[in-house]
Structures are given as structure tokens and as C-alpha cells.
Short mmCIF file of C-alpha atoms and ligand atoms in Angstrom, two decimals:
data_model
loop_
_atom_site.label_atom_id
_atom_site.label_comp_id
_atom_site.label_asym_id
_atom_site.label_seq_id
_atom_site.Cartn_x
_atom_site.Cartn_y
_atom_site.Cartn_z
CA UNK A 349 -34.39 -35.85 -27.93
CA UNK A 350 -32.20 -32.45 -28.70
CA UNK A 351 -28.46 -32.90 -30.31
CA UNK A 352 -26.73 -30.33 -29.12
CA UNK A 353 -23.04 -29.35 -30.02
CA UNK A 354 -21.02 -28.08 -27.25
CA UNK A 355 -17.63 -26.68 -27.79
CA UNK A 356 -15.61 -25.56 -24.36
CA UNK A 357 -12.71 -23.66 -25.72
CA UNK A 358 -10.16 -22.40 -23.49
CA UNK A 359 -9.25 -21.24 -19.78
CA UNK A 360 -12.19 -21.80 -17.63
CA UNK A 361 -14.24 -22.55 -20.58
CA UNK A 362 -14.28 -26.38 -20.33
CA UNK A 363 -15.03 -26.13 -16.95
CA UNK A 364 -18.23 -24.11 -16.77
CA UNK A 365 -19.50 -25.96 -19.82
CA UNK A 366 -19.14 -29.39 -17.94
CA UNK A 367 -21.56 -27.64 -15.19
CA UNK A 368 -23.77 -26.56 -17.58
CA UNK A 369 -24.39 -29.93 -19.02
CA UNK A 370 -24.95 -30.81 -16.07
CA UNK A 371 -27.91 -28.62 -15.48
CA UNK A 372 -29.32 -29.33 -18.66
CA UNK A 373 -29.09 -32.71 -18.44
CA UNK A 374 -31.21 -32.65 -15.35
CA UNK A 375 -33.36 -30.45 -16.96
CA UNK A 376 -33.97 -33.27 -19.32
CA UNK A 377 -34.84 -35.82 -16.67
CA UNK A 378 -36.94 -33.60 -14.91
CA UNK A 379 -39.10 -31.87 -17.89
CA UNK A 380 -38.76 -35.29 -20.64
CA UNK A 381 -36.19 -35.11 -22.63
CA UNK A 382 -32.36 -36.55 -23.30
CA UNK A 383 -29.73 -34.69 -25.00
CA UNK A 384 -27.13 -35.99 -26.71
CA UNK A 385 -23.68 -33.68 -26.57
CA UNK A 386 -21.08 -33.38 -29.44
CA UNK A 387 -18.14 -32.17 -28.41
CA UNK A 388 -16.16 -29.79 -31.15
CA UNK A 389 -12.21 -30.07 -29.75
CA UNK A 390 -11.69 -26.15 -31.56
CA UNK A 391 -9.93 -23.57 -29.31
CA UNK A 392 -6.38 -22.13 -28.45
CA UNK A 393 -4.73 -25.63 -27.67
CA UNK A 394 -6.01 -26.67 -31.25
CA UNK A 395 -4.81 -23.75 -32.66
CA UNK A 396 -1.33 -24.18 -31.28
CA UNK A 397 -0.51 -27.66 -32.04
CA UNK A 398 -1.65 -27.72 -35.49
CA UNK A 399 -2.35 -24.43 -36.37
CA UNK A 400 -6.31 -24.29 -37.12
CA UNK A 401 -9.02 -21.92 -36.12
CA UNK A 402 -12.03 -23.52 -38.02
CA UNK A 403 -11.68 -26.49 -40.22
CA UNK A 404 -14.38 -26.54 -42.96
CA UNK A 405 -14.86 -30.33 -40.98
CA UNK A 406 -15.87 -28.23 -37.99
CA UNK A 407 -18.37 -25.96 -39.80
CA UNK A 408 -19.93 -28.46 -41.42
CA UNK A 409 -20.58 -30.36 -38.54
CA UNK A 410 -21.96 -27.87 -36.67
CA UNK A 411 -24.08 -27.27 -39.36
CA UNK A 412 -26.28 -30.14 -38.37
CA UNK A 413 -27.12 -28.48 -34.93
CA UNK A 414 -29.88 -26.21 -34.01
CA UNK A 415 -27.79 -24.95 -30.80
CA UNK A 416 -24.33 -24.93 -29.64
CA UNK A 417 -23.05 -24.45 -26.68
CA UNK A 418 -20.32 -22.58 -25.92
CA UNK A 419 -17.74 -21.68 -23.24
CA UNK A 420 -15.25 -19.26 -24.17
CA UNK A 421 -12.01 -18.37 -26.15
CA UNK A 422 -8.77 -16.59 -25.40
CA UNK A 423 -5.46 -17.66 -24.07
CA UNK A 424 -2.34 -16.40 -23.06
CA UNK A 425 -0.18 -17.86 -26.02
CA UNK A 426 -2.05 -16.45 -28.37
CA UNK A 427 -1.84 -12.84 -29.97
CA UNK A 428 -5.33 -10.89 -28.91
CA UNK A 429 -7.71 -11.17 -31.44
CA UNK A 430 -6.35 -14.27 -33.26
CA UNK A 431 -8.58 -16.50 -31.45
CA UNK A 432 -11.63 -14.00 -30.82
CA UNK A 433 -11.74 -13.20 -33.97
CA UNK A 434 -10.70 -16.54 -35.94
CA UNK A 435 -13.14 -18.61 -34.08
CA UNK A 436 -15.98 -16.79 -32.28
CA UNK A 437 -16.68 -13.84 -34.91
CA UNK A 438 -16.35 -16.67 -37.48
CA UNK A 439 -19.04 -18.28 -35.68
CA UNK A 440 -21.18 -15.73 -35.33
CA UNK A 441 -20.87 -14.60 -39.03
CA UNK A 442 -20.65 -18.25 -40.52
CA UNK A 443 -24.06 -18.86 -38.90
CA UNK A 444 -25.51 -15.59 -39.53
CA UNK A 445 -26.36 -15.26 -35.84
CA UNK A 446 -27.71 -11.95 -36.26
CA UNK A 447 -29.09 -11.67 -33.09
CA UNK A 448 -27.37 -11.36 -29.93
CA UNK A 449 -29.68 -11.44 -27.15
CA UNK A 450 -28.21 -10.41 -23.53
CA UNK A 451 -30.82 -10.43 -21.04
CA UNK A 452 -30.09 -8.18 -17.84
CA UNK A 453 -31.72 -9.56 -14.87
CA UNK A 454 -31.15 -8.71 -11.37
CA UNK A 455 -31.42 -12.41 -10.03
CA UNK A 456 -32.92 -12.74 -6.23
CA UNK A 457 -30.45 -12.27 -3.60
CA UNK A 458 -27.57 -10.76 -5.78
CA UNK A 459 -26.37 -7.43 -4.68
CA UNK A 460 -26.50 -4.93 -7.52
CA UNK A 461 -23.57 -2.12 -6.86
CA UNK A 462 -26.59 0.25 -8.16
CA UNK A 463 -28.06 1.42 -4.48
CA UNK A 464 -31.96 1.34 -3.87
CA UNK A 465 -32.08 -0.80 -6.58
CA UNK A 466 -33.55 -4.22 -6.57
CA UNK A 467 -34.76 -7.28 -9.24
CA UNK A 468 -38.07 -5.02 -9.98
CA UNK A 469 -36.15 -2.64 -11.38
CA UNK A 470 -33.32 -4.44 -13.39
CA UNK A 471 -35.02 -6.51 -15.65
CA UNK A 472 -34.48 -5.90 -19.27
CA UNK A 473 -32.76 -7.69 -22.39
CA UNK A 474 -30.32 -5.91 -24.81
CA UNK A 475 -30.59 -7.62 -28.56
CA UNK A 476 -27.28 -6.59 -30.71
CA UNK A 477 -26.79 -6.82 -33.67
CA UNK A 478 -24.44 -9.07 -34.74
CA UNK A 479 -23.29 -9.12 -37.82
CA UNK A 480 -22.29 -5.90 -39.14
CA UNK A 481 -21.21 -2.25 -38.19
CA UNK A 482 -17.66 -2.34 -37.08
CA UNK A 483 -17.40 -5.61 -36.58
CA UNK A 484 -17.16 -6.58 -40.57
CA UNK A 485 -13.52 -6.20 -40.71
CA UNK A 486 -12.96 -3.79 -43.07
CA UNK A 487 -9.96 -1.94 -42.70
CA UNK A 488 -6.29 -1.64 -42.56
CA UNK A 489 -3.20 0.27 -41.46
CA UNK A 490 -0.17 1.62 -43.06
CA UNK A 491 3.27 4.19 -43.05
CA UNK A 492 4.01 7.16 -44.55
CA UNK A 493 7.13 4.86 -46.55
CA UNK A 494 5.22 2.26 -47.30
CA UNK A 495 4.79 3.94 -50.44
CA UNK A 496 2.89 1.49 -52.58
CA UNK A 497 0.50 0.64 -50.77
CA UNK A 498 -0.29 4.06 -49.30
CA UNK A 499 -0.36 5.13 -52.78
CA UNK A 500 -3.18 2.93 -53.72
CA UNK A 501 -4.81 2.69 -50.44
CA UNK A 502 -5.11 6.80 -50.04
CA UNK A 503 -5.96 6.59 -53.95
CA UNK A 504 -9.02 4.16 -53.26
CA UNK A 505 -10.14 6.30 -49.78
CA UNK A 506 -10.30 9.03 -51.93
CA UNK A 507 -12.31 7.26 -54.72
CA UNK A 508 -14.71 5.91 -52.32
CA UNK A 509 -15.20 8.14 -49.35
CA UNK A 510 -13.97 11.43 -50.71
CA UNK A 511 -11.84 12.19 -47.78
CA UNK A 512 -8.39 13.25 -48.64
CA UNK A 513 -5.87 11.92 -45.96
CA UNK A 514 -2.95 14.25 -44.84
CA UNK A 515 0.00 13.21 -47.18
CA UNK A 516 2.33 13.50 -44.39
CA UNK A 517 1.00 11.62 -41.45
CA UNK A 518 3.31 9.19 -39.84
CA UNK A 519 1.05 6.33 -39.96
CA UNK A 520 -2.59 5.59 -40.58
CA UNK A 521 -5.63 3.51 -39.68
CA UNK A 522 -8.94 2.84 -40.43
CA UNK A 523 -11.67 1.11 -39.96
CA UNK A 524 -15.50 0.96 -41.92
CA UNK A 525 -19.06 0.05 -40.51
CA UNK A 526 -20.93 -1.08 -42.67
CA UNK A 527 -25.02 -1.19 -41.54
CA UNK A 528 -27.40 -2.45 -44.04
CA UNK A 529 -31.52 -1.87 -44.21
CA UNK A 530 -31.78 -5.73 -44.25
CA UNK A 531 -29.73 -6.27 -41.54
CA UNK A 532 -31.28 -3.56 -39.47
CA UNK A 533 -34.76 -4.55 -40.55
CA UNK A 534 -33.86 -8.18 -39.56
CA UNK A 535 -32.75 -7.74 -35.70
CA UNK A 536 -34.95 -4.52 -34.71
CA UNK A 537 -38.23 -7.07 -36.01
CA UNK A 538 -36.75 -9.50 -33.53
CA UNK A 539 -36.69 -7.01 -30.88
CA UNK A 540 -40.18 -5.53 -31.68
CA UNK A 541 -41.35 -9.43 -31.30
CA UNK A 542 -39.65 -9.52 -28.05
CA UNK A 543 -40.89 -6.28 -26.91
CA UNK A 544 -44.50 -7.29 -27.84
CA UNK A 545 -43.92 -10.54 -25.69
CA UNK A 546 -42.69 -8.49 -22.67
CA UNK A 547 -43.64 -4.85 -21.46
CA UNK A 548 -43.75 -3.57 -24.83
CA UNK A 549 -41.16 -0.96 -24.89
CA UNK A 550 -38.44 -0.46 -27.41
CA UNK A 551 -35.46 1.17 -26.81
CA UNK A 552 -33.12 1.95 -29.87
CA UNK A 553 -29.81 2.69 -29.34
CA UNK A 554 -27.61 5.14 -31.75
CA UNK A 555 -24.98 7.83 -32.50
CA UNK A 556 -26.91 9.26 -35.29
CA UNK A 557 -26.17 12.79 -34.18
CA UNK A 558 -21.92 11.59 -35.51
CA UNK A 559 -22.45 8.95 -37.08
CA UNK A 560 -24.73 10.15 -39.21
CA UNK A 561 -25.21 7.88 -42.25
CA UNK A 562 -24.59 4.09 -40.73
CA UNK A 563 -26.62 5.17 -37.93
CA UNK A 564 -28.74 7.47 -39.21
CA UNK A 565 -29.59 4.54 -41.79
CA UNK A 566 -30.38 2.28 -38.58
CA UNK A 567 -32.56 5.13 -37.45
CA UNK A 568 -34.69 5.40 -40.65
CA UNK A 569 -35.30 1.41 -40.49
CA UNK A 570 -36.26 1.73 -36.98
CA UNK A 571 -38.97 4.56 -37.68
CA UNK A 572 -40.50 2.34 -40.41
CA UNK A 573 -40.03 -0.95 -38.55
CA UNK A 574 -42.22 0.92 -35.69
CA UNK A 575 -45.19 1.35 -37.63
CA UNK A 576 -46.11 -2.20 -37.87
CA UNK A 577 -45.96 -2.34 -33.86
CA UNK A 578 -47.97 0.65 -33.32
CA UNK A 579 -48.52 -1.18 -30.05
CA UNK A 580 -45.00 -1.37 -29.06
CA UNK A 581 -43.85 2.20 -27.52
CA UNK A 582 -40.28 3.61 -28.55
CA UNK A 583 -37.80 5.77 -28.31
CA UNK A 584 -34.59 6.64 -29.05
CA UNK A 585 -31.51 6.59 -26.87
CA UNK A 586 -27.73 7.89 -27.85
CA UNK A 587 -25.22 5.40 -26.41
CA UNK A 588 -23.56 8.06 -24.37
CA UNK A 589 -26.99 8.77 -22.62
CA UNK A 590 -27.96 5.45 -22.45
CA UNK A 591 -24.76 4.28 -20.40
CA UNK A 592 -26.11 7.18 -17.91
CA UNK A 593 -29.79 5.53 -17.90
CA UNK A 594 -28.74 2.12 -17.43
CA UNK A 595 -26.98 3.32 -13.90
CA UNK A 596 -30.01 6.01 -12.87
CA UNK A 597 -32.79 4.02 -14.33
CA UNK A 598 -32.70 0.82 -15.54
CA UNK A 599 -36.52 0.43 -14.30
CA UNK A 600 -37.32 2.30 -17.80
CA UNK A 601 -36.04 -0.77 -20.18
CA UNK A 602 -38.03 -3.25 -21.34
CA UNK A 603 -36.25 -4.55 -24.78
CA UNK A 604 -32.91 -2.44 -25.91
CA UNK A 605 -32.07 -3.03 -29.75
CA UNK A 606 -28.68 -1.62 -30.25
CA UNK A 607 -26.18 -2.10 -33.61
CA UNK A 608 -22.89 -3.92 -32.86
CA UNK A 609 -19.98 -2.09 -30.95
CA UNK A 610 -22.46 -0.19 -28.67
CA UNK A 611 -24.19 -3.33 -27.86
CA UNK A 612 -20.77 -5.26 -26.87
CA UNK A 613 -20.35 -2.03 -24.60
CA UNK A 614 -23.30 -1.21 -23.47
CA UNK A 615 -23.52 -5.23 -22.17
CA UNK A 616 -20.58 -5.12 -19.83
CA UNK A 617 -22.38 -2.30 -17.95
CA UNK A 618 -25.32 -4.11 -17.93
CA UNK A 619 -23.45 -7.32 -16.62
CA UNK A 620 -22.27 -5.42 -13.98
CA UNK A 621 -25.75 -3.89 -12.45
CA UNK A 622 -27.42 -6.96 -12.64
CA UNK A 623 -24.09 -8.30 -10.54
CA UNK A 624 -21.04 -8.98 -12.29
CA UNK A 625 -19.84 -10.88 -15.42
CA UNK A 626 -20.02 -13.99 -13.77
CA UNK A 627 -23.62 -13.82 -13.92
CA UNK A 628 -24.09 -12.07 -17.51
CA UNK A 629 -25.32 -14.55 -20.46
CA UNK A 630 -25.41 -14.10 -23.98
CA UNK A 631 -27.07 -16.44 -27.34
CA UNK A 632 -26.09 -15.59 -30.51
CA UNK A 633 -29.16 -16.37 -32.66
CA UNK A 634 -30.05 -17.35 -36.36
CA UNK A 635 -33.93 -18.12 -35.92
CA UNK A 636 -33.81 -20.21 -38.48
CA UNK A 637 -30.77 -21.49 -38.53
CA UNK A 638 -27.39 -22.94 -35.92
CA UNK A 639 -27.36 -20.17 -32.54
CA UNK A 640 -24.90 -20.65 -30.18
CA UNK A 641 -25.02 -19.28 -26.53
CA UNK A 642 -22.16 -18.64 -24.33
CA UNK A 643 -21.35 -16.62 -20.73
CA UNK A 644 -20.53 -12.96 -22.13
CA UNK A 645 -17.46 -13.37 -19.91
CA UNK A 646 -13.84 -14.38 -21.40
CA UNK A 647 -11.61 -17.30 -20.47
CA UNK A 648 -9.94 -16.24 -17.65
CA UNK A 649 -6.90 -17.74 -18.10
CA UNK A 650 -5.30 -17.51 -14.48
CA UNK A 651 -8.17 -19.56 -13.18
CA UNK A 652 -8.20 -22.18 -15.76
CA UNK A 653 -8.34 -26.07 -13.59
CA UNK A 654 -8.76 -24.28 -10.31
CA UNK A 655 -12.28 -25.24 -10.32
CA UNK A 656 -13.30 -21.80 -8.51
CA UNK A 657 -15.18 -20.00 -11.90
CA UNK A 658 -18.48 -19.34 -11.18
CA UNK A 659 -20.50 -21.30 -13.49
CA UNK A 660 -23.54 -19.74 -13.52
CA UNK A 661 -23.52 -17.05 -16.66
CA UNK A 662 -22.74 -20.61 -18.39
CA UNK A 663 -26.29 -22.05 -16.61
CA UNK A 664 -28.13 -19.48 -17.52
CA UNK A 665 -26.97 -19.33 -21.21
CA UNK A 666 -27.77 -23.02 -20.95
CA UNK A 667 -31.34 -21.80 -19.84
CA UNK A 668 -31.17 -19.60 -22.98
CA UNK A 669 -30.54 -22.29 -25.12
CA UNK A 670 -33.70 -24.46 -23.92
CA UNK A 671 -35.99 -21.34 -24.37
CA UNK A 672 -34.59 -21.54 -27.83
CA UNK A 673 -35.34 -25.08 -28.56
CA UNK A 674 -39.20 -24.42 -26.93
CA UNK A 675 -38.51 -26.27 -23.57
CA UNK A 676 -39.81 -22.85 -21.81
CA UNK A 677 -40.91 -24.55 -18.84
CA UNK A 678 -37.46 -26.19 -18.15
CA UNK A 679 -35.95 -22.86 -18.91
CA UNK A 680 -37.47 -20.79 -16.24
CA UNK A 681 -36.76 -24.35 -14.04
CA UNK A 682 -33.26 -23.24 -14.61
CA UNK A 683 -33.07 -19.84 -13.41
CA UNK A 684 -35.25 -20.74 -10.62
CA UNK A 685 -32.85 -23.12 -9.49
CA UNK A 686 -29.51 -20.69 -9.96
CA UNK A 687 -32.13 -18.25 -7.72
CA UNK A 688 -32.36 -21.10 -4.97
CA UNK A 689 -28.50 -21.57 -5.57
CA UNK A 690 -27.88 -18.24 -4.09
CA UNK A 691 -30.87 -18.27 -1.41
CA UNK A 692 -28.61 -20.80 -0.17
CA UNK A 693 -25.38 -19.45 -0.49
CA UNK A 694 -24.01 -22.47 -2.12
CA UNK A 695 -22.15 -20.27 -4.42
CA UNK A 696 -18.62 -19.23 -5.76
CA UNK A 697 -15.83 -17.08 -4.13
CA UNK A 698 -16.60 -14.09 -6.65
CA UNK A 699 -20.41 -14.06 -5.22
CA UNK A 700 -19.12 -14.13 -1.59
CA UNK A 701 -19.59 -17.92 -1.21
CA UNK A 702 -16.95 -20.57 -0.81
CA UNK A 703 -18.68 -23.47 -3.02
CA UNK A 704 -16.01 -24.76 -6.39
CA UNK A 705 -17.22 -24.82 -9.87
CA UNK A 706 -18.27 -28.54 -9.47
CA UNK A 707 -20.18 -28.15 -6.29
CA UNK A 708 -22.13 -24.81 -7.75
CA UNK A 709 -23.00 -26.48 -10.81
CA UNK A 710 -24.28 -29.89 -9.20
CA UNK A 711 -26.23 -28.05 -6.29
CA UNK A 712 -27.81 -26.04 -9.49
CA UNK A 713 -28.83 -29.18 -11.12
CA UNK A 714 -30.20 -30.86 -8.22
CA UNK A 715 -32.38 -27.83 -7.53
CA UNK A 716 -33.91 -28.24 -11.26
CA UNK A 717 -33.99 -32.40 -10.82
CA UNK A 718 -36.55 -31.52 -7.31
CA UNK A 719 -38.54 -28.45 -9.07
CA UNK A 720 -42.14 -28.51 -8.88
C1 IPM B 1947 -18.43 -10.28 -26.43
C2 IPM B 1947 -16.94 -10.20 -26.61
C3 IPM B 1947 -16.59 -10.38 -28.08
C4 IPM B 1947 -17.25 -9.24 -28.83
C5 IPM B 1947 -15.10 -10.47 -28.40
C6 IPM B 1947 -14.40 -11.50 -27.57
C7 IPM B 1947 -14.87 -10.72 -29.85
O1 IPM B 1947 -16.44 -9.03 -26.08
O2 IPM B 1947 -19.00 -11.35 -26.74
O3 IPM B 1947 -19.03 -9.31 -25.99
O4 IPM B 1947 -16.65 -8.16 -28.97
O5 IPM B 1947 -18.37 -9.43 -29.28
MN1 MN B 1948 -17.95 -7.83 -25.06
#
């Protein structure tokens, strides 16, 4: 018996998390277990009506759960980056999920715009960090008149980075990374673990060559994290040449560890070679603590109660989510089924199919209800 917490959020997100229930819950009845679903009401509706993000009620609730599941944020009404911010970043950090783990798999029978390439060759998983670098929130923005504080802000820049900002500049921004040894250590010994599981081959992921001292920090971590896998190869990749390798060879990645903002970037282009974002999963993890996983896609707000999303990034996180909890076999029962899904065509508009949400999703649990 798993609890799990499942939170839908906005647009499309209720939708695709009803399928993925669904999926699990035949997982369940096929592999011998129940789960029993809490459902968190948090998202932009929430937000709206009475004017909370997160309540502490909602953290401490989801405190009690090993896994959430998640659909996704964002809406319309809402100024970008209220929501993203206020409720999934808070999740991630509130949790310490440190680890985001995107897997990029070219399923069976999807069509990769990378010609010549097929599922031998795209198969690889990204872990991001993910919680730190430029993601912390440390930052802010001000005018040349707004005397005050640009007094005491340029005064403290000063102090602490000994950069002098030009006096005279209309109006100015910035933003800090912050990397950490521990948090480095943490996340690249998760990927080294993975890597050891797998093909054992480490890719790290950098701009130490600019960023020289939060990634050049990363990149000392790295070199000492590598000699306790002396049987894990590695190397190192800059994200500028890496977005090049990912599109001319992705048959050279096994396991990717990448800090923050190149990971969320480096993702989309992986979502799309192994077939779109409709396809592209992602769990936030805290080994030892509440993960959450979620479709790396957004809301999409236009096609909220249209019942056309394509549920299946949503399955597959849900297949993430029951490799988490230990249930491997039902896991890979999962993806084999979403495989079958698209043998047989019974799948969304986006993936050149003409099945709804609803009739995706229950096809895709059926399939894991009759696996051997
Ligand atoms: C992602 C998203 C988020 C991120 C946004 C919505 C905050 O793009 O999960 O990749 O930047 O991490
Ligand atoms: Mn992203």
C-alpha cells in the first residue's frame, strides 16, 4: 500500500494527472499493490480566489508523502513567474529535491526529427541539479534615480564582488549563482550511482571556461567525486558543445550531470530528439526525503478541458515515480505499455493519432492491466 499525494495544478494539468492515476492504479492491480491518492487543491485558481501559493497546511501535509505527483503550473491570469516560482521552485527547494532526473529515451515507434537516428542511439538520462546556481533567487533590479537604494545596493556589489558598476547606467540588473561543494558533491554522487547502474559513462556539463568560479567549483568536485568511481568513465562537456552533441551524437551519453540553468536547457533539446515535450518526463528527487515527478512540459493553457493533451510525459513520470518507490517491475510495465500505445496508434493529435486524453490514458492502462 503506497500514499501518494497528487496535486494537478492548472491548464491541462488535471487532466493528464487523472490518466496517470489511471495507469498507476492498474499498475497496482496488476503487480500487488493499492494506492491511495491525496489530492492537494494548490494552483492558479487557488491562488486567485484567495490569494495563496503554499499554505504552511499544504507543506506539512505533503510532508507525510514519499512521492507526489504532479501535473503542471501556469495560467493566463497570472503574471509569469508568480506561479512557477511561488509553487513549483518552492517545491523543489522546500523538499530539497536536489535531483532532477530527466531521462531521454527514444520510445519505439516515435519519430525522432534527428535523421538516421533510432531508440539505440537516444537513450540517456540528464540529472540537474536542482537546488542552486541561478535558480536561488538572488538578485534585484534598480534606476539610476532610485537613489537610495542604488546607493546601498552599488555600495554592497562593491563590498562583496568588487565590481564597480557604471554610475550612470539607466537601469540595472543582476542576478547571483550560487554552487556549493555539498551540493555539487550531493547530485554528481547520484549520477555516478546511476552511471554505475547503466553504461557507466559520465558526462559533466559546464561553462567553466566563463564562469569560472561557480563552475569551475562544480568542476573541482567532479574531479574528486570521480576518483571513487574509477570504474565510471568521464568527461567533460561545455553546454554550448554539448547542445551540438546531443543533435550529432546522442549515441555517446550514458548519464549527463549538469548544474541548474543548463540542465533546464539542455532538457528541452533533449525532449525534442527523443520526440517532443509531450513525451519528456521529469522527478524531482530527495532520496531520502518527499520527490515529486511531473511532465517537463507546462500547462498549456489553450488546451485546458479539451481533453486532446497527450498524457503520456505524465505516464511515464508516473513510471518514474514507481521506480522510486522500488516497484521496478511495474515501472518498466509502464513504459512497455505507452510503447504498445503507439505500436497501435491509439495516440494523441500531437503524435499523429486521433485518440483524446481519456482514451490514450485508458488504452495505456489496459496495456499494463494484460502485461505478462
Ligand atoms: C522546468 C521548467 C521550470 C524550470 C520552470 C517552470 C520554473 O522550465 O521544469 O524545466 O525552469 O525548472
Ligand atoms: Mn524547463
Amino acid at each position: 500500500m503506497y500514499k501518494i499525494a497528487a496535486i494537478g495544478g492548472d491548464g491541462i494539468g488535471p487532466e493528464i494527472v487523472a490518466e496517470g492515476k489511471k495507469v498507476l492504479d492498474a499498475a497496482g492491480e496488476r503487480f500487488g499493490f493499492d494506492i491511495e491518492w491525496t489530492d492537494f487543491d494548490i494552483g492558479a485558481d487557488r491562488y486567485l480566489s484567495t490569494g495563496t501559493l503554499l499554505t504552511e497546511d499544504d507543506l506539512a501535509g505533503l510532508a507525510d508523502f514519499r512521492a507526489i505527483y504532479f501535473g503542471a503550473i501556469g495560467d493566463e491570469r497570472v503574471k509569469p513567474g508568480i506561479l512557477e516560482k511561488g509553487i513549483l521552485l518552492a517545491l523543489r527547494f522546500y523538499f530539497d529535491q536536489y535531483v532532477n532526473l530527466r531521462p531521454i529515451k527514444l520510445l519505439k515507434g516515435v519519430k525522432t526529427p534527428l535523421s538516421g537516428k533510432t531508440p539505440a542511439d537516444i537513450d540517456f538520462v540528464v540529472v540537474r541539479e536542482n537546488t542552486e546556481d541561478f535558480y536561488v533567487g538572488i538578485g534585484s533590479r534598480f534606476k539610476k534615480h532610485q537613489k537610495t537604494e542604488l546607493a546601498i545596493t552599488r555600495e554592497l556589489y562593491y563590498a562583496k564582488f568588487g565590481l564597480d558598476i557604471e554610475s550612470d547606467a539607466e537601469e540595472i540588473a543582476y542576478q547571483i549563482g550560487v554552487v556549493t561543494r555539498e551540493g555539487s558533491r550531493r547530485v554528481q554522487e547520484y549520477a555516478f550511482d546511476l552511471a554505475r547502474s547503466r553504461k557507466k559513462k559520465l558526462t559533466s556539463v559546464d561553462k567553466a571556461n566563463v564562469l569560472s568560479d561557480v563552475y569551475g567549483l562544480w568542476r573541482d568536485v567532479f574531479t574528486e567525486t570521480a576518483r571513487s568511481y574509477p570504474d565510471v568513465a568521464t568527461e567533460f562537456n561545455f553546454v554550448d558543445a554539448i547542445t551540438m552533441w546531443f543533435v550529432k551524437n546522442p549515441e555517446w551519453f550514458d548519464v549527463v550531470v549538469t548544474p541548474n540553468m543548463f540542465g533546464d536547457i539542455i532538457t528541452d533539446l533533449g525532449a525534442m530528439i527523443q520526440g517532443g515535450l509531450g513525451l519528456a518526463p521529469g522527478g524531482n528527487i530527495n532520496p531520502s526525503g518527499t520527490s515529486m515527478f511531473e511532465p517537463i512540459h507546462g500547462s498549456a493553457p489553450k488546451y485546458k478541458g479539451m481533453g486532446i493533451a497527450n498524457p503520456v510525459a505524465t505516464i511515464w513520470a508516473g513510471s518514474l515515480l514507481l521506480d522510486h518507490l522500488g516497484e521496478h517491475a511495474a515501472a518498466a510495465s509502464v513504459v512497455s505499455a505507452i510503447e504498445k500505445s503507439i505500436r497501435d496508434n491509439v495516440v494523441t493529435k500531437d503524435m499523429g493519432g486521433a485518440a483524446g486524453t481519456a482514451t490514450a490514458g485508458s488504452y495505456i492502462a489496459e496495456c499494463v492491466r494484460k502485461s505478462m
